[in-house]
Amino acid sequence: MIRRVMSHTWILGAALVLLEVESLIGPLESAVLQAVVGLPLAFILPGALLGRALTDRPQGPRAADDLVVALGLSLSILAVGGVILDLFDFGLRPMSWVIYIAAVLAAAEAVRHMRGHEPNRLDFTFARSIDPRVPLVVLAVAALIGGAFAIAVTGAERQEGPRVTQLWITPRASPGTYQIGVASYNGQSSSFTLDLREGGRKVRSWRFGLSRGQSWQAVLRPPPGTSVRATLFRRGDRSPYRQVFIRSNSF
Amino acid sequence: MGRRREEASGDAFRIAGLVITCQALGLIAMALAGSAGRGGDSSWAETAFWLGLLLIVGPTTARLASAAPERTERIILALGVGLTLYLAKVLIWPVQFTFHDEFVNWRTTADIISSHHLFLENPLTPVSASYPGSSVVTAGVAQISGLSVFVSGLIVVGAARIVLMLSLYLVLERVTGSSRAAGLACVVYAANPNFLFFDAQFGYESLSIALGAFLVYLALRPLPSHVRPALPGVVALVLVAAALASSHHLTSWLFAAGLTAAVVISCAVRRRPPFSLPESGLAVAAVAAIATAGLWLVYVGVGAVSYVGPVLTGGGNGVLHLIEGDAAPRTLFVSAEQVSPKWEQILSFGSVAIILIALPFGLVMVWRHYRSNPYLLFLGGVAALYPASLALRLTSTSTEISARLSEFLFFGVAGILGLLASRALRDGVGQHLWPGRRLALCVTVAITLAVGGGAIISWGRWARLPGSYLVSADARSVEPQGEEAAAWAETHLGSGNRIAADRVNGLLMGSPLGGEQHPINGLADGINVNSVILSKRITNSDLQKIADAGISYVVTDARLSDGLPLTGVYVNRPEWTASNPVSPLAAAKFGRAPQFNRLFDSGDIKVYSRSMRGWP
């Protein structure tokens, strides 16, 4: 009875909803599971079921029509769904999306049943008619595309462009104190001297080395009403490399 | 007979496999182009780019021009060319958003995810928050799948591209009655200048144009004769129309107008009222599109009028001035003194010429043989607007209108030229001039050149591939120093601070990368801070402007004085048209002014806060 009444795709959708809930809040929290389950739940099933319920399939070959309806309606369901969810206080959250999609799947199955359409069957008999060379071609093309992505991502992550050193000074939450910091993004290790002047008078100097991605920080407590100026020099170079200043310490 | 069929089927499989392999090899070339561009080898990068484009488009077009492929193969190849051209853009910029509209959309999406609600202010482009369809879908995918906004955005735009190409193919196949015409039309559509980059970016128009095409497909879907378009069918059309209306202002308006025009033509040709047409879904779709677009405009997107209006009026005035002789035509192929090479100019003129020469033949063909087909009449009417749209490229104020219209007008151009090519090949037109397969070769070369020309017209040469830093050049200005400065702002300044900055640093710091600061600009705030950033001295007027606008931080970039802005502005329009780069004093002035503290120094980029002294 259940097999006659319910679509295979609806059963699949219900299973994915449960898995999605599991991945969000259950003990089996898993980013991979969430992605694997979430993508068809977002992109394919709502549109496929709603399309089957609301429209009538054209005569003749239908794969392209089925795909465009599944994707197109899924995108529309998400776009409109966001506006609907925005009306509620809880808004657009992972769980509210899942509940919304589950509601769409249930409504689609109910409409399909009321219209007397045949239940969707997951029919894999078409696989027997596929040329055995097709999977080989698909694999070969997928390998080429994967190679293209590997080239692109590797190239982008080795992006050329000047990597610089930053010097900054910012007020801290505690009045009258400042955070001073240096961050190095240069390709090689660098040695620095940082001179601190308060009210025009040199009060302190630090020497340190930084490798790429490293940073150095210190806390300053200058006298109230004085100016603060920090100048960064590269070791062996007398010209200022970076400079920051506070005109008048207000505290 | 059975054996010959098997052999033919085997040949078809081999050839189709070869064509698809060429598309994949084209993607490898595109990936190499992006890497070479980043590495500073621009000549090899450009060679790889054009080789990639040729591999993707050439063999596919040749195969689609042939009479041999079955329908399934044509669909796969047409979808393949659209999808691979999308993946080409992804491979050139594979790890982050880099285009202007992508940063805008990223901010809206991040706001939806963090606040769980829509319509938060987006100062980067305020109207985009009122049309959040693309951001909503991406936020939904990100929240359901757990993937990052970047990956989710790529997937959403990829899915939209699939919907666009399939809808285009299926609609044109139905309208022309020819799968060959539909396949060729899909490649001709790829010649529209916005196909390769603008409509492939994570922007709010990329989804909307796919939804518009899908709405047309649903409206024209053939139904069994005993079925009436009852409520369920209407619900589907209203759902898609509503999604379209929430996604992009101009696209929803143009599709509403187009559907209405198609209904009017169909009623006139078939002498029937709208809801008695054989494709009764068309009238429903038109009503749904008008109603949803109108309701959205009135209740949510009213800001779109003040956003789009000035562009239209400015463009119109520009054309009038040109006609009256009060203004000279815009110099084509020149951006901030960067001139496109001669061969690119020739190719782009050539691609336009191919379309302009073929179009009259296509329109005559429609009038002679398809006068009873209202949809071809409609497509012919749309295609006929294309030559007029080219005139808009002659002024700087109207070129934007021409650019944004192209993806809509090309629905008509593609349909008409795809059908023309298909008929010519089927009927052996010009066999005495081009015997055998030469006509197919001519069609292949013409369409491939048109796609190449479209890629040149799309964006300036400097914008197509990554490379060294260029001044105010959007993707070519997004580089590590700016990104690291934005990341510093996010960490050390918090979010939502009102800042004055140039176009690119404002974009970076206004995005989630920079903590979603609020760069002050004319669009969001009605305040022009160009003089604050660009003038050589700080005036009392500038100080008053900073105080009145509540600006907490000023961001300067010494590199602005290295050249003219490639996008035409350093900060925001309106901006004076610079003939010389901005003075180095513009960035340096804040270092001497007693009104400013310097909080951040990374060499070229500095961030200043307001000191306690010297304010009016």
Tab-separated table of N, CA and C in Angstrom, chain A residues 20 34-35 38-39 43 50 54-58 61 64-65 67-69 71-73 75-80 82-83 86 88-94 97 101 115 133-134 137 141 144-145 148-149 151-152 155-156 159-160 163-170 185 242-248 250, chain B residues 13 20-21 24 27-28 31-32 35 38 71 75 90-91 94-95 112 116-119 136-137 140-141 143-146 155 159 162-163 166-167 170 207 211 214 217 221 227 232-233 235-236 239-240 243 296 481 484-485 488 492 590-594 596-603 611-613:
chain	number	residue	atom	x	y	z
A	20	GLU	N	19.580	15.384	7.489
A	20	GLU	CA	20.001	16.778	7.623
A	20	GLU	C	19.815	17.234	9.065
A	34	GLN	N	26.465	16.826	6.214
A	34	GLN	CA	25.590	17.975	6.001
A	34	GLN	C	25.657	18.438	4.544
A	35	ALA	N	26.877	18.486	3.986
A	35	ALA	CA	27.028	18.929	2.599
A	35	ALA	C	26.434	17.911	1.627
A	38	GLY	N	22.678	18.015	2.238
A	38	GLY	CA	22.070	19.332	2.058
A	38	GLY	C	21.930	19.762	0.610
A	39	LEU	N	22.908	19.440	-0.224
A	39	LEU	CA	22.860	19.931	-1.605
A	39	LEU	C	21.670	19.373	-2.400
A	43	PHE	N	18.736	21.681	-3.885
A	43	PHE	CA	18.739	21.947	-5.321
A	43	PHE	C	17.856	21.059	-6.159
A	50	LEU	N	7.858	19.116	-6.493
A	50	LEU	CA	6.852	20.149	-6.736
A	50	LEU	C	6.532	20.221	-8.229
A	54	LEU	N	2.852	19.930	-9.735
A	54	LEU	CA	2.162	21.112	-10.266
A	54	LEU	C	2.080	21.129	-11.795
A	55	THR	N	2.989	20.439	-12.455
A	55	THR	CA	2.987	20.500	-13.917
A	55	THR	C	2.787	19.104	-14.481
A	56	ASP	N	2.571	19.088	-15.758
A	56	ASP	CA	2.411	17.797	-16.435
A	56	ASP	C	3.586	17.588	-17.369
A	57	ARG	N	4.138	16.418	-17.330
A	57	ARG	CA	5.345	16.154	-18.096
A	57	ARG	C	5.036	16.121	-19.589
A	58	PRO	N	5.922	16.702	-20.372
A	58	PRO	CA	5.699	16.674	-21.816
A	58	PRO	C	5.883	15.262	-22.365
A	61	PRO	N	11.029	12.385	-24.909
A	61	PRO	CA	12.190	12.369	-23.998
A	61	PRO	C	12.080	13.496	-22.976
A	64	ALA	N	15.939	16.293	-20.018
A	64	ALA	CA	16.295	17.712	-19.953
A	64	ALA	C	15.194	18.506	-19.269
A	65	ASP	N	13.946	18.192	-19.595
A	65	ASP	CA	12.821	18.897	-18.953
A	65	ASP	C	12.801	18.615	-17.463
A	67	LEU	N	15.269	17.864	-15.521
A	67	LEU	CA	16.391	18.533	-14.858
A	67	LEU	C	16.123	20.024	-14.708
A	68	VAL	N	15.664	20.673	-15.769
A	68	VAL	CA	15.460	22.120	-15.680
A	68	VAL	C	14.331	22.441	-14.710
A	69	VAL	N	13.294	21.601	-14.675
A	69	VAL	CA	12.195	21.838	-13.721
A	69	VAL	C	12.692	21.639	-12.290
A	71	LEU	N	15.766	21.893	-11.051
A	71	LEU	CA	16.668	22.972	-10.635
A	71	LEU	C	15.946	24.309	-10.556
A	72	GLY	N	15.182	24.622	-11.616
A	72	GLY	CA	14.529	25.927	-11.668
A	72	GLY	C	13.535	26.128	-10.538
A	73	LEU	N	12.723	25.105	-10.284
A	73	LEU	CA	11.752	25.248	-9.197
A	73	LEU	C	12.444	25.235	-7.836
A	75	LEU	N	15.404	26.480	-7.098
A	75	LEU	CA	15.924	27.837	-6.887
A	75	LEU	C	14.788	28.787	-6.521
A	76	SER	N	13.657	28.646	-7.192
A	76	SER	CA	12.516	29.523	-6.902
A	76	SER	C	11.970	29.261	-5.507
A	77	ILE	N	11.901	27.993	-5.128
A	77	ILE	CA	11.407	27.633	-3.796
A	77	ILE	C	12.287	28.257	-2.725
A	78	LEU	N	13.602	28.221	-2.925
A	78	LEU	CA	14.502	28.824	-1.944
A	78	LEU	C	14.334	30.335	-1.899
A	79	ALA	N	14.254	30.967	-3.083
A	79	ALA	CA	14.144	32.428	-3.121
A	79	ALA	C	12.874	32.897	-2.416
A	80	VAL	N	11.761	32.266	-2.738
A	80	VAL	CA	10.487	32.659	-2.121
A	80	VAL	C	10.458	32.232	-0.657
A	82	GLY	N	12.850	32.162	1.467
A	82	GLY	CA	13.545	33.114	2.315
A	82	GLY	C	12.668	34.289	2.691
A	83	VAL	N	11.879	34.756	1.750
A	83	VAL	CA	10.966	35.873	2.035
A	83	VAL	C	9.907	35.436	3.046
A	86	ASP	N	11.421	35.114	6.521
A	86	ASP	CA	11.738	36.423	7.082
A	86	ASP	C	10.563	37.011	7.843
A	88	PHE	N	8.785	35.533	9.982
A	88	PHE	CA	8.729	34.989	11.329
A	88	PHE	C	9.902	35.493	12.163
A	89	ASP	N	9.719	35.527	13.471
A	89	ASP	CA	10.799	36.011	14.342
A	89	ASP	C	12.060	35.164	14.221
A	90	PHE	N	11.886	33.852	14.091
A	90	PHE	CA	13.075	33.002	14.048
A	90	PHE	C	13.861	33.185	12.754
A	91	GLY	N	13.231	33.629	11.698
A	91	GLY	CA	13.942	33.999	10.490
A	91	GLY	C	14.604	32.860	9.740
A	92	LEU	N	15.670	33.185	9.024
A	92	LEU	CA	16.352	32.236	8.154
A	92	LEU	C	17.489	31.567	8.933
A	93	ARG	N	17.227	30.355	9.376
A	93	ARG	CA	18.210	29.569	10.120
A	93	ARG	C	18.261	28.174	9.513
A	94	PRO	N	19.333	27.432	9.770
A	94	PRO	CA	19.417	26.088	9.188
A	94	PRO	C	18.182	25.230	9.469
A	97	TRP	N	15.066	26.411	7.578
A	97	TRP	CA	15.132	26.000	6.174
A	97	TRP	C	14.712	24.539	6.025
A	101	ILE	N	11.609	23.189	3.836
A	101	ILE	CA	11.750	22.252	2.718
A	101	ILE	C	10.927	20.997	2.978
A	115	ARG	N	-4.030	15.054	-7.296
A	115	ARG	CA	-4.214	15.190	-8.742
A	115	ARG	C	-4.230	13.831	-9.434
A	133	ARG	N	30.775	2.710	-22.634
A	133	ARG	CA	31.887	3.659	-22.764
A	133	ARG	C	31.580	4.996	-22.110
A	134	VAL	N	30.299	5.276	-21.872
A	134	VAL	CA	29.918	6.580	-21.308
A	134	VAL	C	30.575	6.823	-19.958
A	137	VAL	N	34.138	7.903	-20.470
A	137	VAL	CA	34.267	9.279	-20.955
A	137	VAL	C	34.000	10.263	-19.823
A	141	VAL	N	36.664	13.016	-18.530
A	141	VAL	CA	36.368	14.451	-18.531
A	141	VAL	C	36.436	15.005	-17.114
A	144	LEU	N	39.969	15.573	-16.195
A	144	LEU	CA	40.514	16.780	-16.816
A	144	LEU	C	40.041	18.026	-16.077
A	145	ILE	N	38.757	18.044	-15.750
A	145	ILE	CA	38.219	19.211	-15.035
A	145	ILE	C	38.834	19.314	-13.646
A	148	ALA	N	42.128	20.794	-14.025
A	148	ALA	CA	42.026	22.240	-14.245
A	148	ALA	C	41.856	22.977	-12.925
A	149	PHE	N	41.001	22.441	-12.058
A	149	PHE	CA	40.801	23.080	-10.760
A	149	PHE	C	42.072	23.034	-9.916
A	151	ILE	N	45.140	23.044	-10.998
A	151	ILE	CA	46.046	24.064	-11.543
A	151	ILE	C	45.616	25.448	-11.087
A	152	ALA	N	44.320	25.708	-11.179
A	152	ALA	CA	43.806	27.044	-10.864
A	152	ALA	C	43.996	27.380	-9.388
A	155	GLY	N	47.707	27.762	-8.419
A	155	GLY	CA	48.209	29.031	-8.928
A	155	GLY	C	47.714	30.210	-8.116
A	156	ALA	N	46.444	30.177	-7.740
A	156	ALA	CA	45.868	31.295	-6.985
A	156	ALA	C	46.455	31.379	-5.585
A	159	GLN	N	49.721	33.219	-5.167
A	159	GLN	CA	49.563	34.497	-5.846
A	159	GLN	C	50.734	35.420	-5.611
A	160	GLU	N	51.261	35.967	-6.707
A	160	GLU	CA	52.318	36.957	-6.593
A	160	GLU	C	51.702	38.295	-6.218
A	163	ARG	N	53.862	41.443	-0.564
A	163	ARG	CA	53.409	41.136	0.783
A	163	ARG	C	54.087	42.134	1.704
A	164	VAL	N	53.321	42.732	2.549
A	164	VAL	CA	53.847	43.895	3.255
A	164	VAL	C	53.882	43.649	4.753
A	165	THR	N	54.496	44.621	5.449
A	165	THR	CA	54.519	44.638	6.909
A	165	THR	C	53.576	45.736	7.381
A	166	GLN	N	52.803	45.430	8.390
A	166	GLN	CA	51.851	46.398	8.931
A	166	GLN	C	52.326	46.871	10.297
A	167	LEU	N	52.103	48.145	10.568
A	167	LEU	CA	52.317	48.731	11.903
A	167	LEU	C	51.025	49.415	12.301
A	168	TRP	N	50.582	49.213	13.524
A	168	TRP	CA	49.338	49.863	13.920
A	168	TRP	C	49.365	50.249	15.399
A	169	ILE	N	48.486	51.149	15.724
A	169	ILE	CA	48.255	51.521	17.116
A	169	ILE	C	46.756	51.769	17.278
A	170	THR	N	46.165	51.161	18.277
A	170	THR	CA	44.730	51.339	18.480
A	170	THR	C	44.438	51.496	19.969
A	185	TYR	N	53.905	40.034	6.603
A	185	TYR	CA	53.412	39.109	5.579
A	185	TYR	C	54.458	38.903	4.490
A	242	ARG	N	57.757	52.265	8.528
A	242	ARG	CA	56.341	52.496	8.809
A	242	ARG	C	56.247	53.454	9.995
A	243	GLN	N	55.146	54.189	10.066
A	243	GLN	CA	54.985	55.131	11.170
A	243	GLN	C	53.518	55.317	11.498
A	244	VAL	N	53.227	55.298	12.785
A	244	VAL	CA	51.878	55.599	13.255
A	244	VAL	C	51.983	56.607	14.390
A	245	PHE	N	50.903	57.352	14.638
A	245	PHE	CA	50.948	58.370	15.677
A	245	PHE	C	49.551	58.685	16.186
A	246	ILE	N	49.553	59.123	17.453
A	246	ILE	CA	48.359	59.701	18.072
A	246	ILE	C	48.731	61.139	18.393
A	247	ARG	N	47.978	62.102	17.873
A	247	ARG	CA	48.357	63.513	18.006
A	247	ARG	C	48.350	63.949	19.450
A	248	SER	N	47.300	63.553	20.142
A	248	SER	CA	47.199	63.973	21.536
A	248	SER	C	46.442	62.915	22.281
A	250	SER	N	44.198	61.563	24.647
A	250	SER	CA	43.115	62.332	25.273
A	250	SER	C	42.902	61.962	26.720
B	13	PHE	N	29.353	8.697	-31.151
B	13	PHE	CA	29.857	8.657	-29.782
B	13	PHE	C	31.287	9.163	-29.732
B	20	ILE	N	33.512	16.936	-26.265
B	20	ILE	CA	33.437	17.192	-24.826
B	20	ILE	C	34.841	17.226	-24.229
B	21	THR	N	35.712	16.386	-24.735
B	21	THR	CA	37.102	16.409	-24.272
B	21	THR	C	37.755	17.746	-24.614
B	24	ALA	N	36.795	20.211	-22.077
B	24	ALA	CA	37.549	20.029	-20.834
B	24	ALA	C	38.985	20.540	-20.987
B	27	LEU	N	39.128	24.136	-20.542
B	27	LEU	CA	39.142	24.563	-19.143
B	27	LEU	C	40.558	24.515	-18.567
B	28	ILE	N	41.329	23.529	-18.958
B	28	ILE	CA	42.719	23.475	-18.491
B	28	ILE	C	43.471	24.700	-18.997
B	31	ALA	N	42.544	27.608	-16.859
B	31	ALA	CA	43.212	27.551	-15.556
B	31	ALA	C	44.661	28.015	-15.688
B	32	LEU	N	45.314	27.592	-16.757
B	32	LEU	CA	46.699	28.019	-16.994
B	32	LEU	C	46.763	29.521	-17.263
B	35	SER	N	46.602	31.271	-13.885
B	35	SER	CA	47.867	31.126	-13.161
B	35	SER	C	48.967	31.972	-13.787
B	38	ARG	N	48.549	35.649	-12.958
B	38	ARG	CA	49.013	35.960	-11.596
B	38	ARG	C	50.528	35.974	-11.528
B	71	ARG	N	19.236	14.485	-30.840
B	71	ARG	CA	18.777	15.559	-29.942
B	71	ARG	C	19.516	15.539	-28.617
B	75	ILE	N	21.652	18.643	-26.870
B	75	ILE	CA	21.373	19.232	-25.555
B	75	ILE	C	22.630	19.210	-24.693
B	90	VAL	N	35.252	30.738	-13.232
B	90	VAL	CA	35.575	30.224	-11.894
B	90	VAL	C	37.048	29.845	-11.816
B	91	LEU	N	37.570	29.233	-12.864
B	91	LEU	CA	38.963	28.790	-12.847
B	91	LEU	C	39.942	29.963	-12.903
B	94	PRO	N	39.602	31.407	-8.788
B	94	PRO	CA	39.039	30.211	-8.155
B	94	PRO	C	38.893	30.234	-6.637
B	95	VAL	N	39.512	31.167	-5.935
B	95	VAL	CA	39.549	30.997	-4.476
B	95	VAL	C	38.811	32.085	-3.705
B	112	ILE	N	22.351	38.240	5.900
B	112	ILE	CA	21.194	37.344	6.058
B	112	ILE	C	21.554	36.205	7.009
B	116	HIS	N	19.731	36.526	10.332
B	116	HIS	CA	18.589	35.640	10.069
B	116	HIS	C	17.409	36.373	9.433
B	117	HIS	N	17.658	37.580	8.949
B	117	HIS	CA	16.581	38.335	8.321
B	117	HIS	C	17.086	39.068	7.090
B	118	LEU	N	16.107	39.569	6.329
B	118	LEU	CA	16.418	40.229	5.059
B	118	LEU	C	16.408	41.740	5.231
B	119	PHE	N	16.826	42.396	4.145
B	119	PHE	CA	16.667	43.845	3.968
B	119	PHE	C	17.503	44.685	4.924
B	136	VAL	N	19.459	35.281	-0.867
B	136	VAL	CA	18.623	34.368	-0.073
B	136	VAL	C	18.914	32.924	-0.454
B	137	VAL	N	18.957	32.647	-1.750
B	137	VAL	CA	19.215	31.279	-2.199
B	137	VAL	C	20.595	30.822	-1.722
B	140	GLY	N	20.577	30.228	1.961
B	140	GLY	CA	19.886	28.967	2.237
B	140	GLY	C	20.771	27.767	1.968
B	141	VAL	N	21.454	27.788	0.827
B	141	VAL	CA	22.350	26.675	0.491
B	141	VAL	C	23.481	26.571	1.514
B	143	GLN	N	23.471	27.586	4.635
B	143	GLN	CA	22.992	27.159	5.943
B	143	GLN	C	22.569	25.692	5.938
B	144	ILE	N	22.018	25.235	4.827
B	144	ILE	CA	21.576	23.838	4.769
B	144	ILE	C	22.769	22.901	4.589
B	145	SER	N	23.712	23.289	3.747
B	145	SER	CA	24.819	22.388	3.417
B	145	SER	C	26.035	22.591	4.305
B	146	GLY	N	26.099	23.732	4.993
B	146	GLY	CA	27.271	24.005	5.812
B	146	GLY	C	28.472	24.490	5.019
B	155	ILE	N	28.114	27.467	-6.541
B	155	ILE	CA	27.166	26.405	-6.894
B	155	ILE	C	25.844	27.003	-7.362
B	159	ALA	N	24.256	26.458	-10.949
B	159	ALA	CA	22.916	25.899	-11.160
B	159	ALA	C	22.076	26.844	-12.019
B	162	ILE	N	22.962	26.381	-15.620
B	162	ILE	CA	22.343	25.174	-16.188
B	162	ILE	C	20.882	25.460	-16.533
B	163	VAL	N	20.176	26.105	-15.611
B	163	VAL	CA	18.767	26.432	-15.865
B	163	VAL	C	18.647	27.341	-17.082
B	166	LEU	N	19.487	25.271	-20.419
B	166	LEU	CA	18.451	24.292	-20.742
B	166	LEU	C	17.145	24.987	-21.131
B	167	SER	N	16.784	26.030	-20.386
B	167	SER	CA	15.555	26.763	-20.716
B	167	SER	C	15.666	27.359	-22.115
B	170	LEU	N	15.402	24.515	-24.741
B	170	LEU	CA	14.076	23.899	-24.852
B	170	LEU	C	13.053	24.883	-25.409
B	207	LEU	N	21.309	35.140	-11.171
B	207	LEU	CA	20.216	34.202	-10.908
B	207	LEU	C	18.953	34.645	-11.633
B	211	LEU	N	16.113	32.638	-13.984
B	211	LEU	CA	14.714	32.478	-13.576
B	211	LEU	C	13.768	33.031	-14.642
B	214	PHE	N	13.589	30.508	-17.365
B	214	PHE	CA	12.833	29.351	-16.874
B	214	PHE	C	11.330	29.644	-16.856
B	217	TYR	N	10.118	29.198	-20.275
B	217	TYR	CA	10.036	27.762	-20.576
B	217	TYR	C	8.766	27.145	-19.987
B	221	ARG	N	5.556	25.439	-22.040
B	221	ARG	CA	5.670	23.988	-22.004
B	221	ARG	C	4.471	23.353	-22.674
B	227	VAL	N	-5.488	18.380	-20.962
B	227	VAL	CA	-5.217	19.014	-19.677
B	227	VAL	C	-5.419	20.515	-19.775
B	232	PRO	N	-2.752	24.271	-10.148
B	232	PRO	CA	-1.359	23.875	-9.901
B	232	PRO	C	-0.378	24.509	-10.889
B	233	GLY	N	-0.716	24.548	-12.158
B	233	GLY	CA	0.165	25.165	-13.145
B	233	GLY	C	0.336	26.648	-12.885
B	235	VAL	N	0.088	28.069	-9.974
B	235	VAL	CA	0.931	28.197	-8.777
B	235	VAL	C	2.408	28.132	-9.154
B	236	ALA	N	2.743	27.202	-10.042
B	236	ALA	CA	4.153	27.074	-10.456
B	236	ALA	C	4.640	28.352	-11.129
B	239	LEU	N	5.007	31.156	-8.566
B	239	LEU	CA	6.187	30.908	-7.723
B	239	LEU	C	7.452	31.408	-8.412
B	240	VAL	N	7.620	31.033	-9.680
B	240	VAL	CA	8.833	31.428	-10.396
B	240	VAL	C	8.838	32.936	-10.648
B	243	ALA	N	9.890	34.624	-7.492
B	243	ALA	CA	11.327	34.486	-7.279
B	243	ALA	C	12.086	35.464	-8.173
B	296	TRP	N	6.443	43.978	-5.743
B	296	TRP	CA	7.760	44.045	-5.111
B	296	TRP	C	8.312	45.464	-5.186
B	481	GLN	N	47.777	43.351	-0.210
B	481	GLN	CA	47.910	44.474	0.717
B	481	GLN	C	46.531	45.035	1.083
B	484	GLU	N	44.687	42.456	3.295
B	484	GLU	CA	45.228	42.391	4.661
B	484	GLU	C	44.861	43.642	5.458
B	485	ALA	N	44.805	44.780	4.776
B	485	ALA	CA	44.363	45.995	5.462
B	485	ALA	C	42.895	45.875	5.866
B	488	TRP	N	42.673	43.666	8.844
B	488	TRP	CA	43.071	44.413	10.048
B	488	TRP	C	41.911	45.248	10.562
B	492	HIS	N	40.512	45.030	14.291
B	492	HIS	CA	40.885	46.080	15.238
B	492	HIS	C	39.905	47.248	15.319
B	590	PHE	N	47.042	63.817	4.952
B	590	PHE	CA	46.523	63.474	6.273
B	590	PHE	C	47.652	63.285	7.282
B	591	GLY	N	48.847	62.941	6.786
B	591	GLY	CA	49.966	62.742	7.688
B	591	GLY	C	50.432	64.040	8.345
B	592	ARG	N	50.124	65.188	7.697
B	592	ARG	CA	50.575	66.465	8.245
B	592	ARG	C	49.464	67.186	9.009
B	593	ALA	N	48.240	66.765	8.806
B	593	ALA	CA	47.095	67.509	9.355
B	593	ALA	C	46.929	67.196	10.836
B	594	PRO	N	46.793	68.225	11.695
B	594	PRO	CA	46.663	67.989	13.138
B	594	PRO	C	45.336	67.326	13.507
B	596	PHE	N	44.134	64.597	12.405
B	596	PHE	CA	44.079	63.149	12.189
B	596	PHE	C	45.187	62.406	12.905
B	597	ASN	N	44.854	61.286	13.495
B	597	ASN	CA	45.823	60.311	13.972
B	597	ASN	C	46.011	59.266	12.889
B	598	ARG	N	47.201	58.702	12.824
B	598	ARG	CA	47.413	57.584	11.906
B	598	ARG	C	47.433	56.297	12.725
B	599	LEU	N	46.469	55.454	12.486
B	599	LEU	CA	46.360	54.215	13.259
B	599	LEU	C	47.033	53.035	12.578
B	600	PHE	N	47.181	53.107	11.264
B	600	PHE	CA	47.607	51.922	10.516
B	600	PHE	C	48.484	52.353	9.356
B	601	ASP	N	49.573	51.639	9.149
B	601	ASP	CA	50.478	51.935	8.031
B	601	ASP	C	50.981	50.609	7.470
B	602	SER	N	50.646	50.331	6.185
B	602	SER	CA	51.197	49.131	5.549
B	602	SER	C	52.004	49.506	4.320
B	603	GLY	N	52.447	50.759	4.286
B	603	GLY	CA	53.227	51.223	3.156
B	603	GLY	C	52.372	52.099	2.269
B	611	SER	N	41.546	63.017	15.312
B	611	SER	CA	42.190	63.368	16.581
B	611	SER	C	41.262	64.311	17.349
B	612	MET	N	41.735	64.727	18.524
B	612	MET	CA	40.891	65.589	19.362
B	612	MET	C	41.004	67.043	18.964
B	613	ARG	N	41.890	67.376	18.021
B	613	ARG	CA	42.222	68.778	17.797
B	613	ARG	C	41.773	69.286	16.438
